[in-house]
């Protein structure tokens, strides 16, 4: 039985010392400890009577190991990326607070020690059982585990979770398919289940959304913020001088400067970086807490297009700022932008921070074309006029993250062999021949399955499944979204059956089974129905003008998109 623990002292000891990155993480863990503790109390109340199994968990932070080059640690105080450190600090805290038996490794030597690989041996297959129920790592760590565990990695890989900031789609993850169809990258092809990859934002339902947390304000702090907001104060998003190099920046900064005083937090050593105009008040890189004080005063937080999808805009919005960011038209992706090139995803990034754009939106987030001076000017004038309250989506609070990680740990299972579907002796509801454990409720094109006597306990539960057909050239991500739902890859196997086609009124001239990340799908031209041959390729992403795809959608909790209403 796992017991919530709010004292973080043992966690801080485990994190260790000797690197700036570890010190950053420890400062964060200390600063947020009280928030985690009260979140744990609330979740404990909410989950009353739930049995929570205590898991043995190894966290191996690959990118911080010397063996991977550790390029991050030396940049912590120089404006380098901090989002990853923020996320790992929060993952460690969540696992600790949930009361699991945690081991932390930031070197290959420690990894060996925890896995029981004898010292001095290169690649040594683990002979005994894996001493952990779960291993959280990243792509670097995965590579290191492969080198040092050899073939036994394959045997144990269902226990692994990969923290993967931008996400990995199934087509890129499947080695054979990626090689045959041009989806090979430097990262993918580990043949994991898509949901074993865990992302920083809910980028794609093909992966699990891990996230991080943002400090939440209490009532007094909210009131103080409202009182002390400076209506004409803007802070620029971008702690490295190179983020200020954007073409055309002079034009929109000049417009902004007409209305507002502009602040920056750009790292510098001795001299002011030439990229930062003289009228900007540059504070230099600030400790997280001081940045937060600045954001609590400011009215506007403005992005220049880079970095993509970081934590800072959520911190700004939670501090009562409006986040103004550039729209990308055409969207940035691995096809047209250097930063995303070679990343194992086809996702199209429509602005600097699509989560802020799509999940939060106005009045907290305003997304405009920065090259259109009139549109930009109008946005600034609107911002000067409106008043916004601090806002933080539940999924980015400590309680939201604890709830989600708890649900994953207790329910996600990539190790047990899956029960066959359709189960033997089960009549399909739409055949209407015999009484069945499923009730089918036609509701225009949406069908609801309500299991009432099933011995199968998939997670998310079948009660949340809604079967939908996509339009031609539409992905299941979009198809589910347009019905107010979310695509759920874990439920694909329940719709990868020929009966699902007839339930949607598709008349199959032929039926085949193939490895194709768009399947199950209906080929419009040939009236062919295609089933998915390899469960590893079940994918919400992807579309083709040739196909209408079958999509397993589910509902989700407001503010906690990772969980369906019956998921806890
Ligand atoms: N940050 C900071 N000081 C600053 C600017 C940013 O401590 O002067 C922190 C900020 O609080 C955030 C983290 O840096 O949690 C990462 O921010 P960003 O969104 O820039 O993402 P990154 O590109 O660093 O991953």
PDB file of N, CA, C and O in Angstrom, residues 53-111:
ATOM      1  N   UNK A  53      -1.286   0.568  -4.860  1.00  0.00           N
ATOM      2  CA  UNK A  53      -0.163  -0.336  -4.693  1.00  0.00           C
ATOM      3  C   UNK A  53       1.141   0.455  -4.691  1.00  0.00           C
ATOM      4  O   UNK A  53       1.338   1.337  -5.519  1.00  0.00           O
ATOM      5  N   UNK A  54       2.024   0.140  -3.746  1.00  0.00           N
ATOM      6  CA  UNK A  54       3.317   0.807  -3.766  1.00  0.00           C
ATOM      7  C   UNK A  54       4.222   0.139  -4.790  1.00  0.00           C
ATOM      8  O   UNK A  54       4.412  -1.071  -4.767  1.00  0.00           O
ATOM      9  N   UNK A  55       4.743   0.932  -5.721  1.00  0.00           N
ATOM     10  CA  UNK A  55       5.592   0.383  -6.778  1.00  0.00           C
ATOM     11  C   UNK A  55       7.055   0.686  -6.494  1.00  0.00           C
ATOM     12  O   UNK A  55       7.389   1.714  -5.903  1.00  0.00           O
ATOM     13  N   UNK A  56       7.905  -0.227  -6.982  1.00  0.00           N
ATOM     14  CA  UNK A  56       9.356   0.031  -6.926  1.00  0.00           C
ATOM     15  C   UNK A  56       9.712   0.759  -8.214  1.00  0.00           C
ATOM     16  O   UNK A  56       9.542   0.217  -9.311  1.00  0.00           O
ATOM     17  N   UNK A  57      10.169   1.981  -8.072  1.00  0.00           N
ATOM     18  CA  UNK A  57      10.367   2.814  -9.259  1.00  0.00           C
ATOM     19  C   UNK A  57      11.812   3.303  -9.357  1.00  0.00           C
ATOM     20  O   UNK A  57      12.376   3.809  -8.378  1.00  0.00           O
ATOM     21  N   UNK A  58      12.395   3.150 -10.546  1.00  0.00           N
ATOM     22  CA  UNK A  58      13.709   3.731 -10.823  1.00  0.00           C
ATOM     23  C   UNK A  58      13.517   4.917 -11.753  1.00  0.00           C
ATOM     24  O   UNK A  58      12.821   4.807 -12.776  1.00  0.00           O
ATOM     25  N   UNK A  59      14.122   6.044 -11.391  1.00  0.00           N
ATOM     26  CA  UNK A  59      14.131   7.190 -12.307  1.00  0.00           C
ATOM     27  C   UNK A  59      15.577   7.379 -12.762  1.00  0.00           C
ATOM     28  O   UNK A  59      16.460   7.675 -11.950  1.00  0.00           O
ATOM     29  N   UNK A  60      15.827   7.162 -14.036  1.00  0.00           N
ATOM     30  CA  UNK A  60      17.183   7.346 -14.572  1.00  0.00           C
ATOM     31  C   UNK A  60      17.155   8.519 -15.550  1.00  0.00           C
ATOM     32  O   UNK A  60      16.599   8.418 -16.644  1.00  0.00           O
ATOM     33  N   UNK A  61      17.750   9.648 -15.106  1.00  0.00           N
ATOM     34  CA  UNK A  61      17.685  10.873 -15.913  1.00  0.00           C
ATOM     35  C   UNK A  61      18.861  10.873 -16.894  1.00  0.00           C
ATOM     36  O   UNK A  61      19.952  11.375 -16.593  1.00  0.00           O
ATOM     37  N   UNK A  62      18.643  10.299 -18.069  1.00  0.00           N
ATOM     38  CA  UNK A  62      19.721  10.086 -19.038  1.00  0.00           C
ATOM     39  C   UNK A  62      20.430  11.360 -19.474  1.00  0.00           C
ATOM     40  O   UNK A  62      21.656  11.400 -19.561  1.00  0.00           O
ATOM     41  N   UNK A  63      19.668  12.424 -19.723  1.00  0.00           N
ATOM     42  CA  UNK A  63      20.312  13.626 -20.301  1.00  0.00           C
ATOM     43  C   UNK A  63      21.219  14.331 -19.310  1.00  0.00           C
ATOM     44  O   UNK A  63      22.037  15.151 -19.701  1.00  0.00           O
ATOM     45  N   UNK A  64      21.133  13.988 -18.033  1.00  0.00           N
ATOM     46  CA  UNK A  64      22.024  14.605 -17.052  1.00  0.00           C
ATOM     47  C   UNK A  64      23.278  13.763 -16.786  1.00  0.00           C
ATOM     48  O   UNK A  64      24.134  14.158 -15.991  1.00  0.00           O
ATOM     49  N   UNK A  65      23.406  12.611 -17.434  1.00  0.00           N
ATOM     50  CA  UNK A  65      24.584  11.776 -17.183  1.00  0.00           C
ATOM     51  C   UNK A  65      25.784  12.316 -17.964  1.00  0.00           C
ATOM     52  O   UNK A  65      25.625  12.865 -19.054  1.00  0.00           O
ATOM     53  N   UNK A  66      26.963  12.153 -17.376  1.00  0.00           N
ATOM     54  CA  UNK A  66      28.194  12.546 -18.084  1.00  0.00           C
ATOM     55  C   UNK A  66      28.307  11.768 -19.379  1.00  0.00           C
ATOM     56  O   UNK A  66      28.765  12.277 -20.399  1.00  0.00           O
ATOM     57  N   UNK A  67      27.874  10.513 -19.354  1.00  0.00           N
ATOM     58  CA  UNK A  67      28.010   9.638 -20.522  1.00  0.00           C
ATOM     59  C   UNK A  67      27.228  10.160 -21.728  1.00  0.00           C
ATOM     60  O   UNK A  67      27.542   9.823 -22.861  1.00  0.00           O
ATOM     61  N   UNK A  68      26.178  10.963 -21.475  1.00  0.00           N
ATOM     62  CA  UNK A  68      25.436  11.506 -22.620  1.00  0.00           C
ATOM     63  C   UNK A  68      25.940  12.900 -22.975  1.00  0.00           C
ATOM     64  O   UNK A  68      25.379  13.591 -23.807  1.00  0.00           O
ATOM     65  N   UNK A  69      27.002  13.334 -22.285  1.00  0.00           N
ATOM     66  CA  UNK A  69      27.588  14.632 -22.591  1.00  0.00           C
ATOM     67  C   UNK A  69      27.081  15.753 -21.673  1.00  0.00           C
ATOM     68  O   UNK A  69      27.696  16.795 -21.585  1.00  0.00           O
ATOM     69  N   UNK A  70      25.985  15.528 -21.000  1.00  0.00           N
ATOM     70  CA  UNK A  70      25.342  16.523 -20.126  1.00  0.00           C
ATOM     71  C   UNK A  70      25.595  17.975 -20.551  1.00  0.00           C
ATOM     72  O   UNK A  70      26.297  18.728 -19.892  1.00  0.00           O
ATOM     73  N   UNK A  71      24.984  18.354 -21.670  1.00  0.00           N
ATOM     74  CA  UNK A  71      25.156  19.720 -22.144  1.00  0.00           C
ATOM     75  C   UNK A  71      24.273  20.707 -21.385  1.00  0.00           C
ATOM     76  O   UNK A  71      24.448  21.906 -21.479  1.00  0.00           O
ATOM     77  N   UNK A  72      23.325  20.197 -20.609  1.00  0.00           N
ATOM     78  CA  UNK A  72      22.354  21.075 -19.959  1.00  0.00           C
ATOM     79  C   UNK A  72      22.910  21.729 -18.698  1.00  0.00           C
ATOM     80  O   UNK A  72      22.739  22.918 -18.480  1.00  0.00           O
ATOM     81  N   UNK A  73      23.569  20.917 -17.841  1.00  0.00           N
ATOM     82  CA  UNK A  73      23.971  21.423 -16.523  1.00  0.00           C
ATOM     83  C   UNK A  73      24.786  22.716 -16.595  1.00  0.00           C
ATOM     84  O   UNK A  73      24.508  23.668 -15.860  1.00  0.00           O
ATOM     85  N   UNK A  74      25.800  22.796 -17.493  1.00  0.00           N
ATOM     86  CA  UNK A  74      26.602  24.026 -17.510  1.00  0.00           C
ATOM     87  C   UNK A  74      25.813  25.256 -17.958  1.00  0.00           C
ATOM     88  O   UNK A  74      26.271  26.382 -17.788  1.00  0.00           O
ATOM     89  N   UNK A  75      24.612  25.041 -18.552  1.00  0.00           N
ATOM     90  CA  UNK A  75      23.852  26.186 -19.069  1.00  0.00           C
ATOM     91  C   UNK A  75      22.739  26.659 -18.134  1.00  0.00           C
ATOM     92  O   UNK A  75      22.024  27.599 -18.455  1.00  0.00           O
ATOM     93  N   UNK A  76      22.610  25.979 -17.003  1.00  0.00           N
ATOM     94  CA  UNK A  76      21.500  26.310 -16.102  1.00  0.00           C
ATOM     95  C   UNK A  76      21.519  27.784 -15.693  1.00  0.00           C
ATOM     96  O   UNK A  76      20.484  28.445 -15.656  1.00  0.00           O
ATOM     97  N   UNK A  77      22.739  28.306 -15.445  1.00  0.00           N
ATOM     98  CA  UNK A  77      22.829  29.702 -14.995  1.00  0.00           C
ATOM     99  C   UNK A  77      23.095  30.651 -16.156  1.00  0.00           C
ATOM    100  O   UNK A  77      23.412  31.811 -15.966  1.00  0.00           O
ATOM    101  N   UNK A  78      23.020  30.117 -17.390  1.00  0.00           N
ATOM    102  CA  UNK A  78      23.353  30.950 -18.552  1.00  0.00           C
ATOM    103  C   UNK A  78      22.213  31.068 -19.548  1.00  0.00           C
ATOM    104  O   UNK A  78      22.431  31.311 -20.738  1.00  0.00           O
ATOM    105  N   UNK A  79      21.005  30.816 -19.095  1.00  0.00           N
ATOM    106  CA  UNK A  79      19.861  31.001 -19.998  1.00  0.00           C
ATOM    107  C   UNK A  79      19.522  29.774 -20.825  1.00  0.00           C
ATOM    108  O   UNK A  79      18.665  29.843 -21.702  1.00  0.00           O
ATOM    109  N   UNK A  80      20.200  28.668 -20.562  1.00  0.00           N
ATOM    110  CA  UNK A  80      19.920  27.432 -21.315  1.00  0.00           C
ATOM    111  C   UNK A  80      18.557  26.863 -20.946  1.00  0.00           C
ATOM    112  O   UNK A  80      17.880  27.386 -20.053  1.00  0.00           O
ATOM    113  N   UNK A  81      18.156  25.792 -21.631  1.00  0.00           N
ATOM    114  CA  UNK A  81      16.826  25.236 -21.396  1.00  0.00           C
ATOM    115  C   UNK A  81      16.643  24.763 -19.949  1.00  0.00           C
ATOM    116  O   UNK A  81      17.501  24.078 -19.408  1.00  0.00           O
ATOM    117  N   UNK A  82      15.544  25.157 -19.353  1.00  0.00           N
ATOM    118  CA  UNK A  82      15.259  24.747 -17.980  1.00  0.00           C
ATOM    119  C   UNK A  82      13.987  23.914 -17.903  1.00  0.00           C
ATOM    120  O   UNK A  82      13.696  23.300 -16.883  1.00  0.00           O
ATOM    121  N   UNK A  83      13.212  23.888 -19.008  1.00  0.00           N
ATOM    122  CA  UNK A  83      11.934  23.186 -19.000  1.00  0.00           C
ATOM    123  C   UNK A  83      12.085  21.722 -18.591  1.00  0.00           C
ATOM    124  O   UNK A  83      11.319  21.208 -17.777  1.00  0.00           O
ATOM    125  N   UNK A  84      13.100  21.068 -19.106  1.00  0.00           N
ATOM    126  CA  UNK A  84      13.322  19.654 -18.790  1.00  0.00           C
ATOM    127  C   UNK A  84      13.592  19.468 -17.305  1.00  0.00           C
ATOM    128  O   UNK A  84      13.104  18.530 -16.681  1.00  0.00           O
ATOM    129  N   UNK A  85      14.406  20.402 -16.757  1.00  0.00           N
ATOM    130  CA  UNK A  85      14.730  20.299 -15.327  1.00  0.00           C
ATOM    131  C   UNK A  85      13.484  20.504 -14.470  1.00  0.00           C
ATOM    132  O   UNK A  85      13.290  19.844 -13.458  1.00  0.00           O
ATOM    133  N   UNK A  86      12.668  21.470 -14.909  1.00  0.00           N
ATOM    134  CA  UNK A  86      11.401  21.718 -14.221  1.00  0.00           C
ATOM    135  C   UNK A  86      10.593  20.420 -14.202  1.00  0.00           C
ATOM    136  O   UNK A  86      10.091  19.971 -13.168  1.00  0.00           O
ATOM    137  N   UNK A  87      10.485  19.787 -15.359  1.00  0.00           N
ATOM    138  CA  UNK A  87       9.645  18.592 -15.462  1.00  0.00           C
ATOM    139  C   UNK A  87      10.203  17.427 -14.633  1.00  0.00           C
ATOM    140  O   UNK A  87       9.454  16.762 -13.917  1.00  0.00           O
ATOM    141  N   UNK A  88      11.504  17.190 -14.705  1.00  0.00           N
ATOM    142  CA  UNK A  88      12.062  16.065 -13.937  1.00  0.00           C
ATOM    143  C   UNK A  88      11.927  16.300 -12.437  1.00  0.00           C
ATOM    144  O   UNK A  88      11.630  15.377 -11.670  1.00  0.00           O
ATOM    145  N   UNK A  89      12.131  17.563 -12.016  1.00  0.00           N
ATOM    146  CA  UNK A  89      11.968  17.858 -10.583  1.00  0.00           C
ATOM    147  C   UNK A  89      10.534  17.516 -10.168  1.00  0.00           C
ATOM    148  O   UNK A  89      10.306  16.919  -9.107  1.00  0.00           O
ATOM    149  N   UNK A  90       9.579  17.858 -11.020  1.00  0.00           N
ATOM    150  CA  UNK A  90       8.172  17.631 -10.658  1.00  0.00           C
ATOM    151  C   UNK A  90       7.795  16.147 -10.736  1.00  0.00           C
ATOM    152  O   UNK A  90       7.010  15.663  -9.917  1.00  0.00           O
ATOM    153  N   UNK A  91       8.358  15.429 -11.682  1.00  0.00           N
ATOM    154  CA  UNK A  91       8.082  13.986 -11.761  1.00  0.00           C
ATOM    155  C   UNK A  91       8.605  13.302 -10.495  1.00  0.00           C
ATOM    156  O   UNK A  91       7.907  12.503  -9.857  1.00  0.00           O
ATOM    157  N   UNK A  92       9.851  13.651 -10.122  1.00  0.00           N
ATOM    158  CA  UNK A  92      10.426  13.053  -8.914  1.00  0.00           C
ATOM    159  C   UNK A  92       9.560  13.358  -7.703  1.00  0.00           C
ATOM    160  O   UNK A  92       9.267  12.471  -6.895  1.00  0.00           O
ATOM    161  N   UNK A  93       9.123  14.621  -7.614  1.00  0.00           N
ATOM    162  CA  UNK A  93       8.324  14.985  -6.437  1.00  0.00           C
ATOM    163  C   UNK A  93       6.992  14.238  -6.446  1.00  0.00           C
ATOM    164  O   UNK A  93       6.553  13.729  -5.413  1.00  0.00           O
ATOM    165  N   UNK A  94       6.355  14.169  -7.614  1.00  0.00           N
ATOM    166  CA  UNK A  94       5.053  13.492  -7.673  1.00  0.00           C
ATOM    167  C   UNK A  94       5.199  12.024  -7.234  1.00  0.00           C
ATOM    168  O   UNK A  94       4.408  11.527  -6.429  1.00  0.00           O
ATOM    169  N   UNK A  95       6.222  11.339  -7.743  1.00  0.00           N
ATOM    170  CA  UNK A  95       6.398   9.915  -7.408  1.00  0.00           C
ATOM    171  C   UNK A  95       6.686   9.748  -5.914  1.00  0.00           C
ATOM    172  O   UNK A  95       6.180   8.833  -5.259  1.00  0.00           O
ATOM    173  N   UNK A  96       7.494  10.664  -5.391  1.00  0.00           N
ATOM    174  CA  UNK A  96       7.833  10.613  -3.963  1.00  0.00           C
ATOM    175  C   UNK A  96       6.582  10.872  -3.115  1.00  0.00           C
ATOM    176  O   UNK A  96       6.288  10.116  -2.179  1.00  0.00           O
ATOM    177  N   UNK A  97       5.862  11.931  -3.452  1.00  0.00           N
ATOM    178  CA  UNK A  97       4.689  12.308  -2.650  1.00  0.00           C
ATOM    179  C   UNK A  97       3.609  11.215  -2.718  1.00  0.00           C
ATOM    180  O   UNK A  97       2.915  10.957  -1.741  1.00  0.00           O
ATOM    181  N   UNK A  98       3.503  10.559  -3.863  1.00  0.00           N
ATOM    182  CA  UNK A  98       2.520   9.470  -3.977  1.00  0.00           C
ATOM    183  C   UNK A  98       2.909   8.258  -3.122  1.00  0.00           C
ATOM    184  O   UNK A  98       2.129   7.322  -2.961  1.00  0.00           O
ATOM    185  N   UNK A  99       4.139   8.278  -2.624  1.00  0.00           N
ATOM    186  CA  UNK A  99       4.537   7.266  -1.656  1.00  0.00           C
ATOM    187  C   UNK A  99       5.149   6.004  -2.257  1.00  0.00           C
ATOM    188  O   UNK A  99       5.113   4.937  -1.632  1.00  0.00           O
ATOM    189  N   UNK A 100       5.722   6.127  -3.439  1.00  0.00           N
ATOM    190  CA  UNK A 100       6.336   4.941  -4.036  1.00  0.00           C
ATOM    191  C   UNK A 100       7.783   4.777  -3.556  1.00  0.00           C
ATOM    192  O   UNK A 100       8.387   5.697  -3.010  1.00  0.00           O
ATOM    193  N   UNK A 101       8.303   3.593  -3.792  1.00  0.00           N
ATOM    194  CA  UNK A 101       9.663   3.270  -3.371  1.00  0.00           C
ATOM    195  C   UNK A 101      10.593   3.692  -4.508  1.00  0.00           C
ATOM    196  O   UNK A 101      10.697   3.008  -5.522  1.00  0.00           O
ATOM    197  N   UNK A 102      11.243   4.841  -4.313  1.00  0.00           N
ATOM    198  CA  UNK A 102      11.903   5.534  -5.418  1.00  0.00           C
ATOM    199  C   UNK A 102      13.421   5.415  -5.346  1.00  0.00           C
ATOM    200  O   UNK A 102      14.015   5.572  -4.289  1.00  0.00           O
ATOM    201  N   UNK A 103      14.039   5.140  -6.494  1.00  0.00           N
ATOM    202  CA  UNK A 103      15.500   5.216  -6.608  1.00  0.00           C
ATOM    203  C   UNK A 103      15.806   6.179  -7.755  1.00  0.00           C
ATOM    204  O   UNK A 103      15.107   6.170  -8.772  1.00  0.00           O
ATOM    205  N   UNK A 104      16.867   6.982  -7.575  1.00  0.00           N
ATOM    206  CA  UNK A 104      17.174   7.992  -8.596  1.00  0.00           C
ATOM    207  C   UNK A 104      18.603   7.801  -9.083  1.00  0.00           C
ATOM    208  O   UNK A 104      19.528   7.653  -8.287  1.00  0.00           O
ATOM    209  N   UNK A 105      18.773   7.811 -10.397  1.00  0.00           N
ATOM    210  CA  UNK A 105      20.115   7.687 -10.930  1.00  0.00           C
ATOM    211  C   UNK A 105      20.380   8.779 -11.962  1.00  0.00           C
ATOM    212  O   UNK A 105      19.536   9.077 -12.805  1.00  0.00           O
ATOM    213  N   UNK A 106      21.567   9.427 -11.838  1.00  0.00           N
ATOM    214  CA  UNK A 106      21.968  10.420 -12.840  1.00  0.00           C
ATOM    215  C   UNK A 106      23.340  10.077 -13.418  1.00  0.00           C
ATOM    216  O   UNK A 106      24.029  10.937 -13.944  1.00  0.00           O
ATOM    217  N   UNK A 107      23.723   8.793 -13.296  1.00  0.00           N
ATOM    218  CA  UNK A 107      24.960   8.353 -13.953  1.00  0.00           C
ATOM    219  C   UNK A 107      24.807   6.883 -14.323  1.00  0.00           C
ATOM    220  O   UNK A 107      23.987   6.166 -13.742  1.00  0.00           O
ATOM    221  N   UNK A 108      25.608   6.470 -15.296  1.00  0.00           N
ATOM    222  CA  UNK A 108      25.515   5.078 -15.726  1.00  0.00           C
ATOM    223  C   UNK A 108      25.948   4.141 -14.592  1.00  0.00           C
ATOM    224  O   UNK A 108      25.416   3.047 -14.428  1.00  0.00           O
ATOM    225  N   UNK A 109      26.896   4.615 -13.779  1.00  0.00           N
ATOM    226  CA  UNK A 109      27.357   3.797 -12.658  1.00  0.00           C
ATOM    227  C   UNK A 109      26.199   3.505 -11.684  1.00  0.00           C
ATOM    228  O   UNK A 109      25.981   2.366 -11.261  1.00  0.00           O
ATOM    229  N   UNK A 110      25.452   4.572 -11.381  1.00  0.00           N
ATOM    230  CA  UNK A 110      24.306   4.369 -10.473  1.00  0.00           C
ATOM    231  C   UNK A 110      23.271   3.439 -11.110  1.00  0.00           C
ATOM    232  O   UNK A 110      22.685   2.580 -10.460  1.00  0.00           O
ATOM    233  N   UNK A 111      23.080   3.635 -12.432  1.00  0.00           N
ATOM    234  CA  UNK A 111      22.119   2.785 -13.148  1.00  0.00           C
ATOM    235  C   UNK A 111      22.506   1.313 -12.994  1.00  0.00           C
ATOM    236  O   UNK A 111      21.686   0.464 -12.655  1.00  0.00           O
TER     237      UNK A 111
END
